[in-house]
Amino acid sequence: MAAALLAAGPAHARTLGLDQWWVDAVPEELRGRAMTLLGTGLTALQGIGMVPAGLAAEFLPVHQVVAGAGLLGTGVVLLLLAEVRASGAVRAPAAAEGDVRPRSETGPAAK
């Protein structure tokens, strides 16, 4: 159990890269709203995902439902990763000319 909990922390770090793509795709004046929408959407979808899991647990042993959800999630991530790599979407964000400051998720870095 402790190993699973330790693995869950770094697994959640995947959102850092995804957040950066989201930030890069949204105009600066809308970033706060966009990040709020992203967080709300992820939270809602996680809750919605419990509905089919609960339904499946009515007919299958819980350990099989949890394992199946893990396999399904891993499969979806692998498919998305293949699509991202094929589309060439993996690239470093372009910095503004002369801007060597680190990027921040919550706003521009202070000079």
XYZ file of N, CA, C and O in Angstrom:
444
model
N 0.818 -1.181 0.000
C 0.000 0.000 0.000
C 0.869 1.254 0.000
O 0.577 2.214 -0.702
N 1.929 1.234 0.795
C 2.818 2.403 0.859
C 3.467 2.660 -0.496
O 3.611 3.817 -0.909
N 3.828 1.593 -1.212
C 4.443 1.766 -2.540
C 3.452 2.403 -3.518
O 3.831 3.267 -4.316
N 2.201 2.004 -3.435
C 1.182 2.588 -4.318
C 1.001 4.072 -4.018
O 0.866 4.895 -4.931
N 0.997 4.432 -2.746
C 0.858 5.840 -2.379
C 2.072 6.647 -2.827
O 1.938 7.784 -3.300
N 3.254 6.080 -2.697
C 4.469 6.769 -3.154
C 4.458 6.953 -4.671
O 4.910 7.972 -5.181
N 3.948 5.979 -5.399
C 3.884 6.076 -6.861
C 2.817 7.070 -7.305
O 2.943 7.686 -8.371
N 1.785 7.262 -6.505
C 0.694 8.163 -6.884
C 1.137 9.618 -6.914
O 0.657 10.391 -7.745
N 2.041 10.010 -6.030
C 2.501 11.399 -5.998
C 3.175 11.819 -7.293
O 2.733 12.778 -7.951
N 4.236 11.136 -7.709
C 4.877 11.508 -8.983
C 3.948 11.325 -10.186
O 4.045 12.058 -11.161
N 3.017 10.388 -10.111
C 2.084 10.200 -11.223
C 1.218 11.432 -11.401
O 0.848 11.786 -12.518
N 0.904 12.114 -10.307
C 0.091 13.330 -10.399
C 0.884 14.478 -11.025
O 0.295 15.435 -11.514
N 2.193 14.390 -11.040
C 3.033 15.448 -11.619
C 2.804 15.592 -13.123
O 3.223 16.582 -13.714
N 2.111 14.661 -13.737
C 1.827 14.758 -15.167
C 1.081 16.042 -15.483
O 1.172 16.566 -16.585
N 0.351 16.567 -14.527
C -0.424 17.772 -14.790
C 0.455 18.989 -15.024
O 0.008 19.939 -15.657
N 1.683 18.970 -14.551
C 2.555 20.130 -14.749
C 2.807 20.379 -16.232
O 2.694 21.507 -16.705
N 3.127 19.343 -16.973
C 3.338 19.495 -18.411
C 2.053 19.834 -19.150
O 2.036 20.652 -20.068
N 0.963 19.211 -18.748
C -0.324 19.496 -19.385
C -0.764 20.922 -19.106
O -1.294 21.600 -19.989
N -0.547 21.388 -17.885
C -0.889 22.772 -17.549
C -0.116 23.744 -18.430
O -0.654 24.761 -18.856
N 1.139 23.446 -18.699
C 1.943 24.349 -19.525
C 1.401 24.415 -20.950
O 1.350 25.488 -21.544
N 0.983 23.303 -21.512
C 0.363 23.326 -22.847
C -0.888 24.183 -22.821
O -1.147 24.953 -23.731
N -1.680 24.030 -21.765
C -2.918 24.789 -21.628
C -2.606 26.283 -21.540
O -3.219 27.096 -22.208
N -1.637 26.650 -20.705
C -1.252 28.051 -20.532
C -0.750 28.629 -21.856
O -1.096 29.751 -22.226
N 0.044 27.878 -22.585
C 0.581 28.356 -23.863
C -0.518 28.546 -24.910
O -0.386 29.371 -25.806
N -1.599 27.793 -24.807
C -2.657 27.842 -25.814
C -3.697 28.930 -25.545
O -4.507 29.220 -26.413
N -3.655 29.530 -24.364
C -4.681 30.492 -23.966
C -4.085 31.896 -23.910
O -2.979 32.075 -23.406
N -4.801 32.893 -24.417
C -4.314 34.271 -24.313
C -4.089 34.652 -22.843
O -4.836 34.220 -21.959
N -3.077 35.465 -22.609
C -2.671 35.801 -21.246
C -3.824 36.366 -20.412
O -3.977 36.042 -19.237
N -4.663 37.202 -21.013
C -5.742 37.830 -20.246
C -6.829 36.839 -19.824
O -7.653 37.141 -18.966
N -6.836 35.638 -20.392
C -7.843 34.632 -20.055
C -7.274 33.458 -19.256
O -7.994 32.500 -18.976
N -6.008 33.508 -18.894
C -5.374 32.351 -18.259
C -5.989 31.979 -16.921
O -6.147 30.798 -16.614
N -6.335 32.951 -16.103
C -6.945 32.633 -14.811
C -8.251 31.882 -14.982
O -8.500 30.861 -14.335
N -9.087 32.369 -15.883
C -10.365 31.697 -16.149
C -10.136 30.322 -16.757
O -10.839 29.362 -16.437
N -9.162 30.222 -17.651
C -8.893 28.947 -18.309
C -8.395 27.904 -17.313
O -8.803 26.742 -17.368
N -7.540 28.311 -16.388
C -7.039 27.359 -15.394
C -8.162 26.932 -14.451
O -8.215 25.775 -14.024
N -9.066 27.855 -14.128
C -10.221 27.510 -13.303
C -11.094 26.493 -14.030
O -11.545 25.504 -13.435
N -11.336 26.731 -15.314
C -12.134 25.806 -16.115
C -11.463 24.435 -16.195
O -12.133 23.402 -16.074
N -10.150 24.414 -16.362
C -9.418 23.152 -16.426
C -9.569 22.377 -15.120
O -9.887 21.185 -15.129
N -9.361 23.049 -14.000
C -9.484 22.385 -12.702
C -10.891 21.874 -12.447
O -11.088 20.751 -11.968
N -11.878 22.685 -12.780
C -13.272 22.293 -12.592
C -13.624 21.102 -13.477
O -14.281 20.153 -13.035
N -13.172 21.151 -14.723
C -13.453 20.048 -15.644
C -12.825 18.745 -15.188
O -13.471 17.683 -15.223
N -11.578 18.800 -14.736
C -10.923 17.583 -14.256
C -11.638 17.015 -13.037
O -11.851 15.803 -12.933
N -12.020 17.895 -12.123
C -12.721 17.443 -10.923
C -14.063 16.818 -11.284
O -14.432 15.757 -10.757
N -14.802 17.452 -12.168
C -16.112 16.924 -12.572
C -15.962 15.572 -13.272
O -16.722 14.634 -12.990
N -14.996 15.461 -14.165
C -14.825 14.201 -14.886
C -14.384 13.068 -13.968
O -14.758 11.915 -14.184
N -13.595 13.388 -12.942
C -13.218 12.343 -11.990
C -14.453 11.826 -11.260
O -14.590 10.623 -11.041
N -15.340 12.735 -10.888
C -16.578 12.321 -10.232
C -17.482 11.529 -11.155
O -18.071 10.519 -10.760
N -17.578 11.979 -12.397
C -18.407 11.271 -13.383
C -17.847 9.876 -13.647
O -18.589 8.927 -13.877
N -16.526 9.739 -13.593
C -15.888 8.442 -13.800
C -16.249 7.425 -12.735
O -16.154 6.210 -12.955
N -16.691 7.889 -11.583
C -17.088 6.970 -10.512
C -18.397 6.250 -10.824
O -18.663 5.173 -10.298
N -19.218 6.840 -11.681
C -20.511 6.218 -12.011
C -20.319 4.867 -12.701
O -20.834 3.845 -12.225
N -19.566 4.803 -13.814
C -19.388 3.472 -14.413
C -18.584 2.529 -13.523
O -18.824 1.321 -13.542
N -17.664 3.071 -12.731
C -16.900 2.202 -11.828
C -17.816 1.598 -10.770
O -17.719 0.406 -10.458
N -18.699 2.417 -10.224
C -19.645 1.893 -9.234
C -20.589 0.876 -9.833
O -20.905 -0.149 -9.208
N -21.037 1.143 -11.039
C -21.919 0.195 -11.722
C -21.197 -1.132 -11.974
O -21.753 -2.209 -11.742
N -19.949 -1.039 -12.422
C -19.178 -2.264 -12.669
C -18.948 -3.031 -11.371
O -18.986 -4.267 -11.351
N -18.743 -2.301 -10.265
C -18.499 -2.957 -8.972
C -19.744 -3.672 -8.439
O -19.639 -4.508 -7.548
N -20.898 -3.342 -8.984
C -22.120 -4.060 -8.598
C -22.117 -5.487 -9.153
O -22.777 -6.358 -8.605
N -21.390 -5.697 -10.230
C -21.422 -6.998 -10.904
C -20.092 -7.741 -10.868
O -20.054 -8.929 -11.151
N -19.008 -7.038 -10.572
C -17.668 -7.635 -10.547
C -17.028 -7.388 -9.191
O -17.380 -6.417 -8.507
N -16.055 -8.207 -8.812
C -15.321 -7.928 -7.572
C -14.606 -6.576 -7.676
O -14.114 -6.186 -8.740
N -14.551 -5.850 -6.566
C -13.978 -4.505 -6.557
C -12.530 -4.507 -7.045
O -12.126 -3.612 -7.800
N -11.757 -5.503 -6.648
C -10.347 -5.514 -7.070
C -10.230 -5.620 -8.597
O -9.311 -5.064 -9.191
N -11.162 -6.292 -9.235
C -11.138 -6.371 -10.696
C -11.522 -5.036 -11.330
O -10.961 -4.642 -12.354
N -12.454 -4.331 -10.720
C -12.853 -3.026 -11.235
C -11.697 -2.041 -11.116
O -11.394 -1.302 -12.060
N -11.028 -2.048 -9.983
C -9.893 -1.135 -9.776
C -8.767 -1.467 -10.755
O -8.200 -0.574 -11.392
N -8.459 -2.741 -10.901
C -7.410 -3.142 -11.846
C -7.811 -2.789 -13.272
O -6.985 -2.298 -14.057
N -9.064 -3.014 -13.619
C -9.544 -2.672 -14.962
C -9.471 -1.179 -15.222
O -9.088 -0.738 -16.320
N -9.822 -0.366 -14.222
C -9.735 1.085 -14.375
C -8.280 1.512 -14.576
O -7.982 2.388 -15.393
N -7.376 0.879 -13.851
C -5.953 1.182 -14.021
C -5.457 0.820 -15.408
O -4.728 1.590 -16.043
N -5.858 -0.347 -15.897
C -5.462 -0.764 -17.249
C -6.073 0.144 -18.315
O -5.395 0.529 -19.282
N -7.333 0.499 -18.129
C -7.997 1.395 -19.071
C -7.315 2.767 -19.082
O -7.042 3.330 -20.153
N -7.029 3.293 -17.907
C -6.345 4.588 -17.821
C -4.967 4.557 -18.462
O -4.577 5.480 -19.182
N -4.220 3.484 -18.204
C -2.893 3.342 -18.809
C -3.001 3.265 -20.324
O -2.225 3.899 -21.042
N -3.970 2.526 -20.821
C -4.167 2.423 -22.269
C -4.499 3.760 -22.901
O -3.960 4.125 -23.956
N -5.372 4.521 -22.247
C -5.735 5.845 -22.778
C -4.522 6.766 -22.796
O -4.284 7.477 -23.774
N -3.739 6.755 -21.732
C -2.535 7.595 -21.679
C -1.560 7.213 -22.789
O -0.994 8.079 -23.462
N -1.370 5.924 -23.007
C -0.458 5.487 -24.069
C -0.965 5.903 -25.455
O -0.173 6.322 -26.308
N -2.266 5.802 -25.671
C -2.835 6.247 -26.956
C -2.660 7.753 -27.148
O -2.289 8.213 -28.233
N -2.925 8.519 -26.105
C -2.755 9.970 -26.196
C -1.298 10.346 -26.404
O -0.982 11.262 -27.172
N -0.401 9.653 -25.726
C 1.025 9.913 -25.899
C 1.452 9.644 -27.338
O 2.192 10.434 -27.938
N 0.975 8.559 -27.902
C 1.298 8.255 -29.301
C 0.762 9.337 -30.230
O 1.440 9.756 -31.175
N -0.448 9.817 -29.964
C -1.052 10.873 -30.789
C -0.267 12.182 -30.672
O -0.016 12.862 -31.669
N 0.130 12.524 -29.457
C 0.895 13.759 -29.252
C 2.237 13.671 -29.971
O 2.661 14.615 -30.641
N 2.900 12.555 -29.846
C 4.198 12.392 -30.520
C 4.042 12.428 -32.032
O 4.846 13.011 -32.739
N 2.982 11.805 -32.542
C 2.756 11.773 -33.992
C 2.420 13.165 -34.531
O 2.779 13.507 -35.654
N 1.738 13.967 -33.724
C 1.337 15.301 -34.183
C 2.463 16.318 -34.074
O 2.341 17.420 -34.604
N 3.526 15.975 -33.368
C 4.637 16.910 -33.200
C 4.325 18.007 -32.196
O 4.973 19.042 -32.176
N 3.344 17.796 -31.334
C 2.948 18.818 -30.365
C 3.935 18.956 -29.219
O 3.858 19.894 -28.458
N 4.854 18.022 -29.074
C 5.835 18.104 -27.999
C 6.959 19.019 -28.454
O 7.738 18.684 -29.332
N 7.006 20.198 -27.851
C 8.061 21.155 -28.172
C 8.204 22.107 -27.004
O 7.294 22.291 -26.221
N 9.354 22.740 -26.933
C 9.582 23.716 -25.870
C 8.811 24.976 -26.193
O 8.723 25.387 -27.348
N 8.230 25.623 -25.180
C 7.512 26.866 -25.439
C 8.471 27.955 -25.898
O 9.601 28.035 -25.438
N 8.015 28.751 -26.852
C 8.851 29.835 -27.372
C 8.861 30.976 -26.379
O 7.831 31.435 -25.918
N 10.044 31.448 -26.046
C 10.182 32.578 -25.136
C 10.146 33.871 -25.938
O 10.545 33.919 -27.098
N 9.650 34.908 -25.305
C 9.648 36.214 -25.949
C 11.092 36.673 -26.139
O 11.981 36.287 -25.385
N 11.328 37.494 -27.141
C 12.682 37.941 -27.436
C 13.270 38.646 -26.224
O 12.683 39.562 -25.661
N 14.428 38.178 -25.779
C 15.109 38.768 -24.639
C 14.562 38.320 -23.293
O 15.068 38.704 -22.257
N 13.516 37.518 -23.275
C 12.917 37.069 -22.029
C 13.594 35.772 -21.597
O 13.368 34.727 -22.191
N 14.404 35.838 -20.577
C 15.113 34.659 -20.086
C 14.616 34.258 -18.701
O 15.197 33.416 -18.061
N 13.538 34.866 -18.254
C 12.975 34.536 -16.949
C 12.260 33.192 -17.018
O 11.718 32.829 -18.046
N 12.228 32.470 -15.910
C 11.480 31.209 -15.912
C 9.998 31.459 -16.006
O 9.487 32.479 -15.538
N 9.300 30.555 -16.643
C 7.844 30.655 -16.774
C 7.198 30.232 -15.474
O 7.710 29.393 -14.762
N 6.048 30.774 -15.185
C 5.317 30.447 -13.979
C 3.911 30.028 -14.362
O 3.328 30.598 -15.275
N 3.345 29.054 -13.637
C 1.988 28.633 -13.926
C 0.967 29.685 -13.528
O -0.107 29.762 -14.069
N 1.299 30.481 -12.535
C 0.315 31.422 -12.012
C 0.486 32.824 -12.535
O -0.295 33.699 -12.225
N 1.468 33.054 -13.341
C 1.646 34.391 -13.903
C 3.096 34.632 -14.249
O 3.959 33.802 -14.020
N 3.380 35.805 -14.781
C 4.754 36.103 -15.154
C 5.658 36.158 -13.940
O 5.242 36.575 -12.862
N 6.877 35.732 -14.141
C 7.859 35.795 -13.054
C 8.270 37.241 -12.840
O 8.312 38.047 -13.754
N 8.583 37.571 -11.597
C 9.003 38.947 -11.280
C 10.394 39.194 -11.811
O 11.234 38.309 -11.851
N 10.624 40.424 -12.251
C 11.960 40.768 -12.763
C 12.942 40.905 -11.636
O 12.668 41.262 -10.569
